[in-house]
mmCIF file of C-alpha atoms in Angstrom:
data_model
loop_
_atom_site.group_PDB
_atom_site.id
_atom_site.type_symbol
_atom_site.label_atom_id
_atom_site.label_comp_id
_atom_site.label_asym_id
_atom_site.label_seq_id
_atom_site.Cartn_x
_atom_site.Cartn_y
_atom_site.Cartn_z
ATOM 1 C CA ASP A 260 64.948 148.531 156.490
ATOM 2 C CA ASP A 261 62.010 146.224 155.937
ATOM 3 C CA PHE A 262 59.944 147.437 158.867
ATOM 4 C CA ALA A 263 60.357 151.065 157.783
ATOM 5 C CA ARG A 264 58.820 150.162 154.414
ATOM 6 C CA TYR A 265 55.967 148.148 155.946
ATOM 7 C CA TYR A 266 55.251 150.946 158.394
ATOM 8 C CA LEU A 267 55.353 153.582 155.615
ATOM 9 C CA TYR A 268 52.826 151.611 153.571
ATOM 10 C CA ALA A 269 50.569 150.981 156.579
ATOM 11 C CA LYS A 270 50.786 154.596 157.750
ATOM 12 C CA ASN A 271 49.786 155.754 154.255
ATOM 13 C CA MET A 272 46.744 153.471 154.376
ATOM 14 C CA PHE A 273 45.880 154.719 157.853
ATOM 15 C CA ASN A 274 46.369 158.438 157.159
ATOM 16 C CA ASN A 275 44.565 158.422 153.797
ATOM 17 C CA ASN A 276 41.798 155.988 154.748
ATOM 18 C CA THR A 277 42.643 153.632 151.905
ATOM 19 C CA LEU A 278 43.645 150.020 151.404
ATOM 20 C CA TRP A 279 46.278 150.998 148.869
ATOM 21 C CA GLY A 280 49.673 150.374 150.425
ATOM 22 C CA GLY A 281 51.636 150.207 147.211
ATOM 23 C CA ASP A 282 55.362 149.945 146.856
ATOM 24 C CA SER A 283 55.629 153.134 144.826
ATOM 25 C CA LEU A 284 55.661 154.999 148.141
ATOM 26 C CA PHE A 285 59.169 153.646 148.680
ATOM 27 C CA PHE A 286 60.327 152.535 145.234
ATOM 28 C CA GLU A 287 59.841 155.204 142.589
ATOM 29 C CA ASP A 288 58.484 154.360 139.135
ATOM 30 C CA VAL A 289 57.183 150.869 139.912
ATOM 31 C CA GLY A 290 53.477 151.528 139.483
ATOM 32 C CA LYS A 291 50.724 150.515 141.847
ATOM 33 C CA HIS A 292 51.461 146.804 142.004
ATOM 34 C CA TYR A 293 53.255 144.834 144.722
ATOM 35 C CA VAL A 294 57.020 144.616 144.561
ATOM 36 C CA THR A 295 57.776 143.520 148.134
ATOM 37 C CA GLN A 296 55.950 141.191 150.548
ATOM 38 C CA PRO A 297 52.364 142.521 150.589
ATOM 39 C CA GLY A 298 50.702 140.954 153.628
ATOM 40 C CA TYR A 299 52.510 142.376 156.629
ATOM 41 C CA ARG A 300 51.642 145.979 155.765
ATOM 42 C CA TYR A 301 47.966 145.087 156.128
ATOM 43 C CA PHE A 302 48.610 143.489 159.514
ATOM 44 C CA ILE A 303 50.347 146.688 160.662
ATOM 45 C CA TYR A 304 47.481 148.734 159.207
ATOM 46 C CA PHE A 305 45.009 146.659 161.225
ATOM 47 C CA GLU A 306 47.063 147.332 164.358
ATOM 48 C CA LEU A 307 47.104 151.055 163.552
ATOM 49 C CA LEU A 308 43.321 150.992 163.229
ATOM 50 C CA LEU A 309 43.011 149.338 166.630
ATOM 51 C CA PHE A 310 45.660 151.248 168.594
ATOM 52 C CA ARG A 311 46.349 154.434 166.531
ATOM 53 C CA ASP A 312 50.101 153.850 166.873
ATOM 54 C CA LEU A 313 52.485 150.964 167.406
ATOM 55 C CA TYR A 314 53.129 151.315 171.104
ATOM 56 C CA ARG A 315 55.361 148.828 172.915
ATOM 57 C CA PHE A 316 52.334 147.029 174.367
ATOM 58 C CA VAL A 317 51.275 146.153 170.794
ATOM 59 C CA SER A 318 54.505 144.149 170.543
ATOM 60 C CA PHE A 319 53.617 142.420 173.801
ATOM 61 C CA LEU A 320 50.174 141.592 172.407
ATOM 62 C CA ASN A 321 51.811 140.168 169.296
ATOM 63 C CA ALA A 322 54.168 138.139 171.492
ATOM 64 C CA GLY A 323 51.109 136.913 173.387
ATOM 65 C CA LEU A 324 49.537 135.837 170.095
ATOM 66 C CA TYR A 325 52.698 133.891 169.301
ATOM 67 C CA VAL A 326 52.874 132.287 172.769
ATOM 68 C CA LEU A 327 49.208 131.299 172.475
ATOM 69 C CA ALA A 328 49.937 129.742 169.080
ATOM 70 C CA VAL A 329 52.850 127.796 170.592
ATOM 71 C CA PHE A 330 50.589 126.543 173.382
ATOM 72 C CA PHE A 331 47.910 125.329 170.962
ATOM 73 C CA PHE A 332 50.526 123.932 168.592
ATOM 74 C CA HIS A 333 51.960 121.869 171.444
ATOM 75 C CA ARG A 334 48.453 120.587 172.182
ATOM 76 C CA CYS A 335 48.192 119.690 168.515
ATOM 77 C CA VAL A 336 51.515 117.834 168.638
ATOM 78 C CA TYR A 337 50.538 115.846 171.727
ATOM 79 C CA ASN A 338 47.134 114.952 170.237
ATOM 80 C CA SER A 339 48.690 113.804 166.974
ATOM 81 C CA PHE A 340 49.599 110.373 165.705
ATOM 82 C CA LEU A 341 53.340 111.151 165.806
ATOM 83 C CA SER A 342 55.799 109.039 167.735
ATOM 84 C CA ARG A 343 56.833 110.217 171.186
ATOM 85 C CA LYS A 344 60.382 111.057 169.989
ATOM 86 C CA LEU A 345 59.062 113.191 167.126
ATOM 87 C CA GLN A 346 56.638 114.958 169.465
ATOM 88 C CA ILE A 347 59.495 115.860 171.820
ATOM 89 C CA CYS A 348 61.628 117.024 168.876
ATOM 90 C CA LEU A 349 58.843 119.351 167.649
ATOM 91 C CA VAL A 350 58.332 120.812 171.110
ATOM 92 C CA VAL A 351 62.069 121.377 171.582
ATOM 93 C CA LEU A 352 62.327 122.879 168.096
ATOM 94 C CA THR A 353 59.559 125.419 168.784
ATOM 95 C CA LEU A 354 61.183 126.340 172.077
ATOM 96 C CA LEU A 355 64.578 126.771 170.396
ATOM 97 C CA PHE A 356 63.344 129.070 167.641
ATOM 98 C CA SER A 357 61.120 131.112 169.968
ATOM 99 C CA PRO A 358 63.838 133.613 171.013
ATOM 100 C CA TYR A 359 64.587 134.302 167.331
ATOM 101 C CA LEU A 360 60.896 134.778 166.572
ATOM 102 C CA ILE A 361 60.405 137.142 169.499
ATOM 103 C CA LYS A 362 63.433 139.157 168.317
ATOM 104 C CA ASN A 363 61.983 139.099 164.801
ATOM 105 C CA LEU A 364 58.660 140.342 166.178
ATOM 106 C CA LEU A 365 60.322 143.192 168.082
ATOM 107 C CA MET A 366 62.230 144.191 164.942
ATOM 108 C CA GLY A 367 58.935 144.456 163.033
ATOM 109 C CA LEU A 368 59.628 141.672 160.545
ATOM 110 C CA PRO A 369 56.880 139.365 159.212
ATOM 111 C CA GLU A 370 58.419 135.921 159.736
ATOM 112 C CA TRP A 371 57.010 135.613 163.261
ATOM 113 C CA LEU A 372 53.480 136.102 161.933
ATOM 114 C CA THR A 373 54.054 133.544 159.182
ATOM 115 C CA ILE A 374 55.171 130.905 161.694
ATOM 116 C CA THR A 375 52.273 131.832 163.994
ATOM 117 C CA LEU A 376 49.803 131.297 161.158
ATOM 118 C CA ILE A 377 51.394 127.941 160.336
ATOM 119 C CA MET A 378 51.019 126.828 163.955
ATOM 120 C CA TRP A 379 47.383 128.017 164.098
ATOM 121 C CA MET A 380 46.697 126.216 160.824
ATOM 122 C CA CYS A 381 48.122 122.966 162.200
ATOM 123 C CA TYR A 382 46.051 123.277 165.348
ATOM 124 C CA LEU A 383 42.820 124.051 163.479
ATOM 125 C CA TYR A 384 43.396 121.192 161.074
ATOM 126 C CA LEU A 385 44.198 118.517 163.660
ATOM 127 C CA VAL A 386 42.452 119.294 166.943
ATOM 128 C CA PRO A 387 39.022 120.851 166.290
ATOM 129 C CA LYS A 388 39.201 119.565 162.704
ATOM 130 C CA ASN A 389 38.150 122.925 161.268
ATOM 131 C CA ARG A 390 39.613 122.104 157.874
ATOM 132 C CA ILE A 391 38.028 125.061 156.043
ATOM 133 C CA MET A 392 39.567 127.662 158.360
ATOM 134 C CA ALA A 393 42.875 125.779 158.270
ATOM 135 C CA ALA A 394 42.855 125.920 154.450
ATOM 136 C CA PHE A 395 42.052 129.647 154.608
ATOM 137 C CA LEU A 396 45.018 130.323 156.924
ATOM 138 C CA LEU A 397 47.230 128.182 154.708
ATOM 139 C CA GLY A 398 46.213 130.341 151.734
ATOM 140 C CA LEU A 399 47.165 133.507 153.663
ATOM 141 C CA ILE A 400 50.733 132.381 154.314
ATOM 142 C CA PRO A 401 52.115 133.221 150.821
ATOM 143 C CA PHE A 402 50.475 136.648 151.148
ATOM 144 C CA LEU A 403 52.900 137.264 154.012
ATOM 145 C CA ARG A 404 55.907 135.421 152.559
ATOM 146 C CA GLN A 405 55.894 134.558 148.855
ATOM 147 C CA ASN A 406 58.874 132.232 149.260
ATOM 148 C CA MET A 407 56.532 129.866 151.143
ATOM 149 C CA LEU A 408 54.315 129.355 148.071
ATOM 150 C CA ILE A 409 55.725 125.995 146.926
ATOM 151 C CA ALA A 410 55.665 124.507 150.434
ATOM 152 C CA VAL A 411 52.118 125.781 150.980
ATOM 153 C CA LEU A 412 50.940 124.333 147.660
ATOM 154 C CA LEU A 413 52.463 120.942 148.487
ATOM 155 C CA LEU A 414 50.860 120.961 151.918
ATOM 156 C CA PHE A 415 47.516 121.912 150.407
ATOM 157 C CA VAL A 416 47.731 119.055 147.889
ATOM 158 C CA TRP A 417 48.311 116.702 150.819
ATOM 159 C CA ILE A 418 45.264 118.201 152.602
ATOM 160 C CA LEU A 419 43.144 117.720 149.481
ATOM 161 C CA ILE A 420 44.193 114.103 149.164
ATOM 162 C CA LYS A 421 43.293 113.414 152.806
ATOM 163 C CA ASN A 422 39.835 115.095 152.786
ATOM 164 C CA LYS A 423 36.502 114.674 151.054
ATOM 165 C CA GLN A 424 35.404 118.343 150.888
ATOM 166 C CA LYS A 425 37.746 119.123 148.014
ATOM 167 C CA VAL A 426 35.747 121.967 146.393
ATOM 168 C CA VAL A 427 35.044 123.848 149.633
ATOM 169 C CA LEU A 428 38.644 123.450 150.773
ATOM 170 C CA ALA A 429 39.953 124.607 147.388
ATOM 171 C CA ILE A 430 37.771 127.731 147.474
ATOM 172 C CA SER A 431 38.773 128.601 151.049
ATOM 173 C CA PHE A 432 42.441 128.138 150.088
ATOM 174 C CA ILE A 433 42.404 129.946 146.733
ATOM 175 C CA LEU A 434 40.528 133.080 147.858
ATOM 176 C CA PRO A 435 43.279 134.349 150.215
ATOM 177 C CA LEU A 436 46.030 132.908 148.007
ATOM 178 C CA LEU A 437 44.995 135.191 145.157
ATOM 179 C CA LEU A 438 44.913 138.421 147.218
ATOM 180 C CA PRO A 439 47.980 139.910 145.447
ATOM 181 C CA ILE A 440 46.396 139.215 142.077
ATOM 182 C CA TYR A 441 43.157 140.957 143.107
ATOM 183 C CA HIS A 442 45.190 143.966 144.139
ATOM 184 C CA ASN A 443 47.332 144.068 141.015
ATOM 185 C CA LEU A 444 44.289 143.822 138.762
#
């Protein structure tokens, strides 16, 4: 399954003290480039560095990270310019998809982390107005899920239109966005 592959890649990085977590460990004859979603293996590797193994409490810490993101996202929603009905809809929506995301987290799949990053990005963009860090997190999202690339690009274009620091925002967005290309080169 997906988590077995991510864990295999991360364990290889951990055991061999390397950042190479290539897909040829699972798929033979593909070379040293990415074939599957690249980002989550590095998140698991970071957890292995911190905890030496993926104990159950690591899942609880991840769930805590998600719950914290939901809390700050709800603050973001209530501090926004949205209508009261839309604010309530967003809060209800996050509460409705939370059981799925927690199940996804416990199964070791990366979608929970993608949604968590999106919520953190929204909070950083709207509440403390840390637009550079928000653009950086937005650029990381396709590293976790490539199918989010078009949506992320459209959202970034909207951010560029709404802000004056276009060059700094573009750099902070493009650097993490190009992580797979750096690796494949």
